[in-house]
Short mmCIF file of C-alpha atoms in Angstrom, two decimals:
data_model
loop_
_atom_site.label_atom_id
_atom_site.label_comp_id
_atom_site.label_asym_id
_atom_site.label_seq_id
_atom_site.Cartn_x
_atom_site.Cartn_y
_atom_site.Cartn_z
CA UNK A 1 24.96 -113.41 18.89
CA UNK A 2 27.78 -113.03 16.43
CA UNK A 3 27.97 -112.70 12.72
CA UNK A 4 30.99 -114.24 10.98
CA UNK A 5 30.83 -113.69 7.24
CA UNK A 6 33.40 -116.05 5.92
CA UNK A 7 35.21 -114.89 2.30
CA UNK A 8 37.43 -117.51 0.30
CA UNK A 9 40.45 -115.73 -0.73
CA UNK A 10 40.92 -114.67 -4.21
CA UNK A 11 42.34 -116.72 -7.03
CA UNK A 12 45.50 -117.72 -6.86
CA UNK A 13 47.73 -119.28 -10.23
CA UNK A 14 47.40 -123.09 -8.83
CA UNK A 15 44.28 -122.27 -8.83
CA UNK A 16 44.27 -121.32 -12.26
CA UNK A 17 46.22 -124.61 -13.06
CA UNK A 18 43.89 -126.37 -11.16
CA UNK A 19 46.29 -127.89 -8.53
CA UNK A 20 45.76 -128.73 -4.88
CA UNK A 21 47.11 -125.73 -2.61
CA UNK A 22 46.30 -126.95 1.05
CA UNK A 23 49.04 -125.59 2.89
CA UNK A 24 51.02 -124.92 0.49
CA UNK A 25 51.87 -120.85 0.51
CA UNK A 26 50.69 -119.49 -3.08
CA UNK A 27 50.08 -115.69 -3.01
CA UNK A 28 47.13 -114.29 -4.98
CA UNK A 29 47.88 -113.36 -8.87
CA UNK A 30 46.14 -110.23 -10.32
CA UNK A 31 42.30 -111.73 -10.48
CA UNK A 32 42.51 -112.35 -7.15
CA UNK A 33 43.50 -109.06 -5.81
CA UNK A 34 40.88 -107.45 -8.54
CA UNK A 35 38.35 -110.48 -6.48
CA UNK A 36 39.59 -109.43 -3.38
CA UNK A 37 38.79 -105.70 -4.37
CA UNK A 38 35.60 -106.14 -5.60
CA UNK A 39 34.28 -108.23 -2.78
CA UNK A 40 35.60 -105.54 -0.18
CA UNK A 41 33.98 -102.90 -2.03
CA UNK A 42 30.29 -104.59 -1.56
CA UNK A 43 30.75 -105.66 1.94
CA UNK A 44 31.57 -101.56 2.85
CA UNK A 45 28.11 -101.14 2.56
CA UNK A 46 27.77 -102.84 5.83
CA UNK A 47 29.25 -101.86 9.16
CA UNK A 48 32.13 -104.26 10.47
CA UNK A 49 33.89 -104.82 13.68
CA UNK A 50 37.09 -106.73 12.39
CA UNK A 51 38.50 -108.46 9.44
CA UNK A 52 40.36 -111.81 10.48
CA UNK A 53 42.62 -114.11 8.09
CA UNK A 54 44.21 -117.97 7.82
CA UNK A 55 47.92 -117.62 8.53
CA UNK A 56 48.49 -118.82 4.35
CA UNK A 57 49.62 -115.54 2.25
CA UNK A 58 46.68 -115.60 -0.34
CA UNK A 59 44.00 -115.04 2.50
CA UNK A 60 46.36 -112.72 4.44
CA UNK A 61 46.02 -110.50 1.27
CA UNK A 62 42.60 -111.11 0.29
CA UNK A 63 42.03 -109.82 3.83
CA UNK A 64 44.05 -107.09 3.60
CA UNK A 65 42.88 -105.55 0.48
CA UNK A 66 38.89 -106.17 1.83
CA UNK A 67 39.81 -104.24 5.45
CA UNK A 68 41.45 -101.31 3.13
CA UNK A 69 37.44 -101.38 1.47
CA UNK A 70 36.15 -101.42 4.81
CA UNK A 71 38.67 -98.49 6.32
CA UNK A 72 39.34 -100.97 9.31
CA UNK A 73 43.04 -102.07 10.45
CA UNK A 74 45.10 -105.57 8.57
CA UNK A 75 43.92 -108.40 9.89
CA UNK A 76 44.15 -110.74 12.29
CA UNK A 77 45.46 -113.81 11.69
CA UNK A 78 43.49 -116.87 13.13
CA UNK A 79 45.31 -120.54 12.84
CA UNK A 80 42.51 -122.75 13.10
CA UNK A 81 40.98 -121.37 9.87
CA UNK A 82 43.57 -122.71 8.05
CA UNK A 83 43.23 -124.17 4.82
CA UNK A 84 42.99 -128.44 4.82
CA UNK A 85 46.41 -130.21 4.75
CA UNK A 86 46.46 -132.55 1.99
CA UNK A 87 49.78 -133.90 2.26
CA UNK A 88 51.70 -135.77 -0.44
CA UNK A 89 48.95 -134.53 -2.85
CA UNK A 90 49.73 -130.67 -2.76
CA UNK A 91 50.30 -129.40 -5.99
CA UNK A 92 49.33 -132.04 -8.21
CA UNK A 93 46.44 -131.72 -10.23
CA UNK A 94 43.52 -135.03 -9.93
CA UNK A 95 44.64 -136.71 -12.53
CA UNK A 96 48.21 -136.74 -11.31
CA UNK A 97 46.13 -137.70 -7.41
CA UNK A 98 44.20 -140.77 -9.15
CA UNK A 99 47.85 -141.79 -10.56
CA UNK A 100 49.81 -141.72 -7.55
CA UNK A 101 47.20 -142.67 -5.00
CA UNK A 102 44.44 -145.11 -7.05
CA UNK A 103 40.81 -145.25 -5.27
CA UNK A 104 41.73 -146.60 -1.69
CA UNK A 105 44.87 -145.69 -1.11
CA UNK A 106 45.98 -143.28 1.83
CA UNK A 107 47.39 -140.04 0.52
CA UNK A 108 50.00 -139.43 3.18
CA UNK A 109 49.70 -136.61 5.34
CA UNK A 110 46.11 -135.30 3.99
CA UNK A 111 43.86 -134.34 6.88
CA UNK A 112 40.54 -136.05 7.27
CA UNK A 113 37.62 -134.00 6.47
CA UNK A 114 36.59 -134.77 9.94
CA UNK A 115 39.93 -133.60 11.69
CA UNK A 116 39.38 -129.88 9.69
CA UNK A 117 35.57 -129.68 11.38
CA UNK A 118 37.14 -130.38 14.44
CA UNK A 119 39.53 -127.56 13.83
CA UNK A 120 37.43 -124.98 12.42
CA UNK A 121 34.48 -124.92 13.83
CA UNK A 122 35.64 -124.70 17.87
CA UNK A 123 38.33 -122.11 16.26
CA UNK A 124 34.72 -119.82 14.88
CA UNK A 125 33.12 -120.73 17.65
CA UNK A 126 36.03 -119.51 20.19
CA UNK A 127 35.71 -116.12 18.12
CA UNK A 128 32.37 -115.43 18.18
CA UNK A 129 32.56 -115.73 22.39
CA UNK A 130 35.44 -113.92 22.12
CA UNK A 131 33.96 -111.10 20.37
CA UNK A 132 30.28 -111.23 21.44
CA UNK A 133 27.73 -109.37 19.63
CA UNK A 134 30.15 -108.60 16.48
CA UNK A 135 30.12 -108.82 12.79
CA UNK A 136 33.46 -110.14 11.58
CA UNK A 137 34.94 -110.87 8.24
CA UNK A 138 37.23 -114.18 8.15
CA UNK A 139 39.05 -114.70 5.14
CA UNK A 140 39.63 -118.65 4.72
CA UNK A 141 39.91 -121.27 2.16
CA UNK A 142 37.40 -123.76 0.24
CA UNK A 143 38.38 -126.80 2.26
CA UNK A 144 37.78 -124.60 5.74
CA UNK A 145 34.56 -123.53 4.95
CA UNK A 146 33.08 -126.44 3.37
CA UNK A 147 33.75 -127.95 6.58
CA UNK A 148 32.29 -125.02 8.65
CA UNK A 149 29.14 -125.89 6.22
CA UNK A 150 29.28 -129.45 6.95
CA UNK A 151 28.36 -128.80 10.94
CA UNK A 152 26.39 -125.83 10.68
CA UNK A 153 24.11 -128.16 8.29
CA UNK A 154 24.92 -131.35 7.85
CA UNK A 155 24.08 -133.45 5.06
CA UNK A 156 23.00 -130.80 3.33
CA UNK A 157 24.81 -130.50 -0.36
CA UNK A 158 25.90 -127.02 -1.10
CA UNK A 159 27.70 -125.72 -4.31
CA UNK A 160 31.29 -124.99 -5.36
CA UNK A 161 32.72 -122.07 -2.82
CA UNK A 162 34.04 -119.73 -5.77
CA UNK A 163 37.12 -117.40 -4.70
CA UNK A 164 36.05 -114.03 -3.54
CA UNK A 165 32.84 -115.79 -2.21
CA UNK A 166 30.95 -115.23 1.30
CA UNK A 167 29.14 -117.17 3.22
CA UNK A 168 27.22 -116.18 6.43
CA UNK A 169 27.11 -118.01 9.46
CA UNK A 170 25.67 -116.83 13.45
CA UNK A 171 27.36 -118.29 16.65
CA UNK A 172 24.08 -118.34 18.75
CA UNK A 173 24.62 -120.08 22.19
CA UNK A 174 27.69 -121.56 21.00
CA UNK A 175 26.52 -123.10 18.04
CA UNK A 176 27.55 -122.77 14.59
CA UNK A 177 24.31 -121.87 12.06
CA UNK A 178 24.45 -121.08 8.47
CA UNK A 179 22.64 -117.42 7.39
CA UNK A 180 23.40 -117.82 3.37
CA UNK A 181 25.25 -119.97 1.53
CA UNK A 182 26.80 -117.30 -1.21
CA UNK A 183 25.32 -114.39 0.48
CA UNK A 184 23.66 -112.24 -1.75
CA UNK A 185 26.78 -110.13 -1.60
CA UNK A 186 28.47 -112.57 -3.58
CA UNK A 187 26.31 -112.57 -6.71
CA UNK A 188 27.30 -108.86 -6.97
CA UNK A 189 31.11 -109.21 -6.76
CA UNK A 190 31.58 -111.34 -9.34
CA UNK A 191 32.47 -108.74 -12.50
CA UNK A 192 34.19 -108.93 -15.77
CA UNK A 193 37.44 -107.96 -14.17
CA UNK A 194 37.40 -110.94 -11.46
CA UNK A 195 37.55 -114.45 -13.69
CA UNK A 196 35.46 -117.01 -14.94
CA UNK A 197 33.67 -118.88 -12.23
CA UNK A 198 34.82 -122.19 -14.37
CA UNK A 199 38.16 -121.79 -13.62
CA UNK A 200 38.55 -122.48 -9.27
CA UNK A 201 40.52 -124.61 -7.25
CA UNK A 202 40.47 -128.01 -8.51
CA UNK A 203 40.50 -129.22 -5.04
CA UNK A 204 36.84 -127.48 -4.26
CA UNK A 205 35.32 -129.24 -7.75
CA UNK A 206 36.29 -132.44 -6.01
CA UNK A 207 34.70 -131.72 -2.99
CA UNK A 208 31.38 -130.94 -4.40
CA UNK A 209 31.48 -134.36 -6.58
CA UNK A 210 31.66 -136.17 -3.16
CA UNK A 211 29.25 -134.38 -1.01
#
């Protein structure tokens, strides 16, 4: 069995504009460091194996500043826990979206929400055999881990995955299974210093309207 405790990276200033990053590369502004600080700081009260990271900038540094917490080497980077491609739609806020591409139009180049399951999960899943009997720390992105949610328990509607956020999932004979949505580490990492939880990625607020 394998613990993976996946950690949206911290905020980012599209996310403070409320614009879709997907693959775009936007580093982490000063609340997300102070997120990715804080969150480090309460998951060194557990012992960890590695800390892993999407390719994208703002999770390589979320994940660097955590494994600094956690005195273990940078990360690792891991590709298919890359954030969601959404194509023609990155960096446009949804009311610039609904303007270009009305209800029923094809955004071009966005990935289906089924084509990023089909990418995450067998990438977590590869890990965990990979690393059997671990506890790991994967920084990743809203759009990744709502999809590792949406296989791990499907139909199930969770809430909005705040930056700085965990979420706890087990790879037990090769399948993917939820421990905590917002582990209780989370409620403790959010501080005065780290942003309002009002202000996230515009892209994740969507998400949570349609699931």
């Amino acid at each position: 069995m394998t613990e993976l405790f996946l950690v949206r990276h911290g905020e980012t200033e599209w996310n403070r504009e409320r614009r879709i990053q997907g693959r775009t590369d936007i580093p982490l502004n000063e609340t997300g460091r102070a997120q990715a600080r804080a969150t480090g700081a309460l998951l060194a009260r557990r012992r960890w194996d590695a800390v892993l990271a999407s390719p994208l900038s703002r999770a390589r540094e979320t994940a660097s500043l955590i494994a600094l917490e956690l005195g273990l080497p940078g990360p690792e980077l891991i590709d298919g826990v890359i954030e969601r491609n959404y194509g023609a739609a990155e960096g446009l806020n949804f009311h610039e979206v609904d303007e270009r591409f009305p209800e029923g139009t094809e955004v071009p180049g966005r990935e289906s929400r089924e084509e990023v399951a089909e990418r995450v999960v067998p990438a977590l899943v590869e890990l965990a055999r990979q690393r059997l009997g671990q506890s790991l720390v994967i920084v990743s992105h809203g759009g990744a881990i709502r999809a590792a949610l949406s296989v791990a328990e499907p139909g199930v509607s969770h809430g909005m995955i705040t930056n700085g956020s965990v979420h706890s999932f087990r790879v037990i004979d090769g399948t993917l299974r939820l421990i905590a949505f917002d582990d209780p580490i989370e409620f403790e990492s959010i501080g005065d210093d780290t942003g309002a939880l009002s202000v996230q990625n515009a892209v994740e607020a969507r998400d949570r309207e349609l699931t």
